[in-house]
Coordinates of C-alpha atoms in Angstrom, one line a residue:
M1 CA 26.7 39.8 -166.8
S2 CA 25.3 36.3 -167.4
E3 CA 24.2 35.4 -170.9
K4 CA 20.5 35.1 -171.6
P5 CA 19.3 31.5 -172.1
S6 CA 18.8 30.5 -175.6
Y7 CA 15.4 29.6 -177.0
E8 CA 16.4 25.9 -176.9
E9 CA 17.3 26.2 -173.3
L10 CA 14.1 27.9 -172.4
E11 CA 12.1 25.3 -174.3
E12 CA 14.0 22.5 -172.4
R13 CA 13.2 24.1 -169.1
V14 CA 9.5 24.4 -169.9
L15 CA 9.4 20.8 -171.0
N16 CA 11.1 19.7 -167.7
L17 CA 8.6 21.8 -165.7
E18 CA 5.7 20.2 -167.6
K19 CA 7.2 16.8 -167.0
A20 CA 7.6 17.5 -163.3
E21 CA 4.0 18.8 -163.1
R22 CA 2.7 15.6 -164.7
E23 CA 4.7 13.5 -162.3
L24 CA 3.4 15.5 -159.3
K25 CA -0.2 14.9 -160.5
K26 CA 0.5 11.2 -160.8
V27 CA 1.8 11.2 -157.2
E28 CA -1.3 13.1 -156.0
V29 CA -3.6 10.6 -157.7
L30 CA -1.7 7.7 -156.2
L31 CA -1.7 9.4 -152.8
K32 CA -5.5 10.0 -153.0
D33 CA -6.0 6.4 -154.0
E34 CA -3.9 5.2 -151.1
I35 CA -5.8 7.3 -148.6
Y36 CA -9.1 6.1 -150.0
W37 CA -8.0 2.5 -149.9
R38 CA -6.8 2.8 -146.3
R39 CA -10.0 4.5 -145.3
L40 CA -12.0 1.8 -147.1
L41 CA -10.2 -1.0 -145.2
V42 CA -10.8 0.8 -141.9
E43 CA -14.4 1.8 -142.4
E44 CA -15.5 -1.5 -144.0
S45 CA -13.7 -3.7 -141.4
R46 CA -16.0 -6.0 -139.5
D47 CA -13.9 -5.3 -136.4
G48 CA -13.8 -2.2 -134.3
I49 CA -10.6 -0.2 -134.9
V50 CA -9.4 2.4 -132.4
V51 CA -6.1 4.4 -132.3
I52 CA -5.0 5.5 -128.8
D53 CA -2.5 8.3 -127.9
Q54 CA 0.1 8.2 -125.1
N55 CA -2.5 9.4 -122.6
I56 CA -4.6 6.4 -123.7
K57 CA -7.3 8.7 -125.1
V58 CA -9.0 8.1 -128.4
F59 CA -7.0 9.6 -131.3
E60 CA -9.0 8.0 -134.1
A61 CA -11.6 5.3 -134.4
N62 CA -13.8 3.7 -137.1
K63 CA -17.6 3.7 -136.9
K64 CA -17.7 0.0 -136.2
F65 CA -15.9 0.6 -132.9
A66 CA -18.2 3.5 -131.9
D67 CA -21.3 1.3 -132.8
M68 CA -19.8 -1.6 -130.9
L69 CA -19.8 0.5 -127.7
G70 CA -23.0 2.4 -128.5
Y71 CA -21.5 5.8 -128.8
S72 CA -21.6 8.4 -131.6
M73 CA -18.4 9.3 -133.4
E74 CA -18.3 12.6 -131.6
E75 CA -18.7 10.9 -128.2
I76 CA -16.1 8.2 -128.8
H77 CA -13.4 10.8 -129.5
Q78 CA -13.8 12.2 -125.9
L79 CA -13.2 8.8 -124.2
H80 CA -10.2 7.2 -122.6
V81 CA -9.6 3.4 -122.5
W82 CA -10.7 3.2 -118.9
D83 CA -14.1 4.5 -119.9
W84 CA -14.9 1.2 -121.5
D85 CA -12.4 -1.5 -120.4
T86 CA -13.6 -3.2 -117.2
E87 CA -10.7 -5.7 -116.6
F88 CA -7.8 -3.3 -115.9
T89 CA -7.2 -0.3 -113.7
K90 CA -5.9 3.1 -115.0
E91 CA -2.5 2.3 -113.7
E92 CA -2.4 -1.1 -115.4
L93 CA -3.7 0.5 -118.7
H94 CA -1.0 3.1 -118.6
Q95 CA 1.7 0.4 -118.0
M96 CA 0.3 -1.7 -120.8
S97 CA 0.4 1.3 -123.2
Q98 CA 4.1 1.5 -122.6
T99 CA 4.9 -2.2 -123.3
V100 CA 2.6 -2.4 -126.4
L101 CA 4.8 0.0 -128.2
E102 CA 7.6 -2.5 -128.1
V103 CA 6.1 -6.0 -128.3
G104 CA 2.4 -5.6 -129.1
H105 CA -0.5 -7.2 -127.2
H106 CA -3.1 -9.9 -127.9
F107 CA -5.6 -10.9 -125.3
E108 CA -9.2 -11.1 -124.3
T109 CA -11.0 -8.5 -122.2
R110 CA -14.4 -7.0 -121.5
H111 CA -15.8 -3.7 -122.7
R112 CA -18.6 -1.8 -121.1
R113 CA -21.1 -0.3 -123.6
K114 CA -22.7 3.1 -123.1
D115 CA -25.9 1.5 -121.8
G116 CA -23.9 -0.5 -119.2
T117 CA -24.0 -3.9 -120.8
L118 CA -20.8 -5.9 -121.1
I119 CA -19.3 -7.5 -124.2
D120 CA -16.4 -10.0 -124.5
I121 CA -13.6 -8.7 -126.7
E122 CA -10.6 -10.2 -128.4
L123 CA -8.1 -7.4 -128.8
S124 CA -4.9 -7.1 -130.8
S125 CA -2.7 -3.9 -130.3
N126 CA 0.5 -2.6 -131.9
G127 CA 2.5 0.5 -131.5
I128 CA 2.7 2.9 -134.5
A129 CA 4.4 6.2 -135.2
Y130 CA 2.5 9.1 -136.9
R131 CA 3.8 12.6 -137.4
G132 CA 6.3 12.2 -134.6
K133 CA 3.7 10.8 -132.2
K134 CA 3.7 7.3 -130.7
L135 CA 0.2 5.8 -131.0
I136 CA -1.4 2.5 -130.3
L137 CA -3.5 0.8 -133.0
S138 CA -6.1 -1.7 -131.5
V139 CA -8.3 -4.1 -133.5
C140 CA -11.3 -5.2 -131.3
R141 CA -13.5 -8.2 -132.2
D142 CA -16.7 -8.8 -130.4
I143 CA -16.7 -12.5 -129.3
T144 CA -19.6 -12.4 -126.9
A145 CA -21.7 -14.8 -129.0
N146 CA -18.8 -17.2 -129.4
K147 CA -18.1 -17.2 -125.7
Q148 CA -21.8 -17.8 -124.9
A149 CA -21.9 -20.7 -127.4
T150 CA -18.8 -22.2 -125.9
K151 CA -20.2 -21.9 -122.4
E152 CA -23.5 -23.6 -123.5
R153 CA -21.5 -26.3 -125.3
E154 CA -19.4 -27.0 -122.2
E155 CA -22.6 -27.1 -120.0
L156 CA -24.2 -29.6 -122.5
I157 CA -21.1 -31.8 -122.4
Q158 CA -21.1 -31.9 -118.6
E159 CA -24.8 -32.8 -118.7
L160 CA -24.2 -35.6 -121.2
K161 CA -21.3 -36.9 -119.1
K162 CA -23.5 -36.9 -116.0
A163 CA -26.2 -38.7 -117.9
A164 CA -23.8 -41.2 -119.2
T165 CA -22.5 -41.9 -115.7
E166 CA -26.1 -42.5 -114.4
I167 CA -26.8 -44.8 -117.4
K168 CA -23.7 -46.8 -116.7
I169 CA -24.7 -47.2 -113.0
L170 CA -28.1 -48.5 -114.1
R171 CA -26.8 -50.6 -116.9
G172 CA -26.6 -54.4 -116.5
I173 CA -28.5 -57.0 -114.6
L174 CA -29.5 -56.1 -111.0
P175 CA -29.7 -59.0 -108.6
L176 CA -33.3 -58.9 -107.2
C177 CA -34.6 -61.1 -104.4
S178 CA -37.4 -63.3 -105.6
F179 CA -39.3 -63.0 -102.3
C180 CA -38.7 -59.6 -100.7
K181 CA -37.6 -57.8 -103.9
K182 CA -34.5 -56.3 -102.4
I183 CA -31.6 -55.4 -104.7
R184 CA -28.0 -56.4 -104.1
D185 CA -25.6 -53.5 -104.8
D186 CA -22.1 -53.8 -106.2
K187 CA -20.7 -54.2 -102.6
G188 CA -22.9 -57.2 -101.8
Y189 CA -25.4 -55.4 -99.6
W190 CA -29.1 -56.0 -100.0
Q191 CA -31.2 -52.8 -100.2
Q192 CA -34.9 -51.9 -100.6
V193 CA -35.7 -51.0 -104.2
D194 CA -36.6 -47.4 -103.3
T195 CA -33.3 -47.0 -101.3
Y196 CA -31.3 -48.3 -104.2
I197 CA -33.0 -45.9 -106.7
D198 CA -32.6 -43.0 -104.4
K199 CA -28.8 -43.6 -104.1
H200 CA -28.1 -44.2 -107.8
T201 CA -30.5 -41.9 -109.6
E202 CA -32.0 -38.5 -109.3
A203 CA -35.6 -39.9 -109.3
D204 CA -37.8 -39.0 -106.4
I205 CA -39.7 -42.0 -104.8
S206 CA -43.4 -41.5 -104.1
H207 CA -44.8 -44.4 -102.1
S208 CA -48.3 -45.7 -102.9
I209 CA -50.2 -49.0 -102.9
C210 CA -51.2 -51.0 -106.0
P211 CA -54.7 -52.4 -106.3
D212 CA -53.6 -56.0 -105.6
C213 CA -51.9 -55.0 -102.4
M214 CA -54.7 -52.8 -101.4
K215 CA -57.2 -55.7 -101.8
Q216 CA -54.9 -58.1 -99.8
H217 CA -54.0 -55.8 -96.9
Y218 CA -56.9 -53.4 -96.8
P219 CA -59.9 -55.2 -98.2
E220 CA -62.5 -52.9 -96.7
E221 CA -60.8 -49.7 -98.0
Y222 CA -60.4 -51.5 -101.3
K223 CA -64.1 -52.2 -101.6
G224 CA -64.9 -48.6 -100.6
I225 CA -62.7 -47.2 -103.4
C226 CA -64.2 -49.6 -105.9
L227 CA -67.7 -48.4 -105.0
E228 CA -66.7 -44.7 -105.1
Q229 CA -65.1 -45.1 -108.5
D230 CA -67.9 -47.4 -109.8
I231 CA -65.4 -50.2 -110.4
P232 CA -66.9 -53.7 -110.5
L233 CA -65.7 -55.8 -107.6
P234 CA -63.8 -58.9 -108.7
N235 CA -65.3 -62.3 -107.9
E236 CA -64.3 -63.6 -104.5

């Protein structure tokens, strides 16, 4: 028959239990803080965050990701990756889900929103383990505005280069005949002014007759125009 523990032994056991309880409470507080901190990072992220299971179906997502695609949180949990990604087939997505667990992925793609509009996405994915499951964590950044700004900047650069080329062509002294007013090009050929302008610029030529030439070549018509417009005829 075992001996009954002494009062001192019982007291020591009680103290140890109380100490263990205090330590457990500290761990619970730290765990709650860690959970809160992680949720804060996910929910307050400016990027969409989505966790995909091995069937490439949504396992978890933050509200930013749901808002990015125009779905509610309830709707987003019913989707697979092929429901929003427009650049890859189901087979390619399944294949990518296998390799991401080993090496991770970083690339650009396009996502289709619920309303059918497309957005450009920069995506980073890594494999994670959670409760015995292999999952994929993806961080999605909407770069639609950046892509559009880049496109507009490139178009502007091309326009400026084209304008600079046209200015370079017209820059300098053009040899002009004093009598017939033809222009000599850089190959030594003489061309009419309108022909030269048509070849070297985007200007459209509209032929007309100035008053002096009208008076010289069509004097009767010139007088008629002056009378119609009440313009004093010059002294003969």
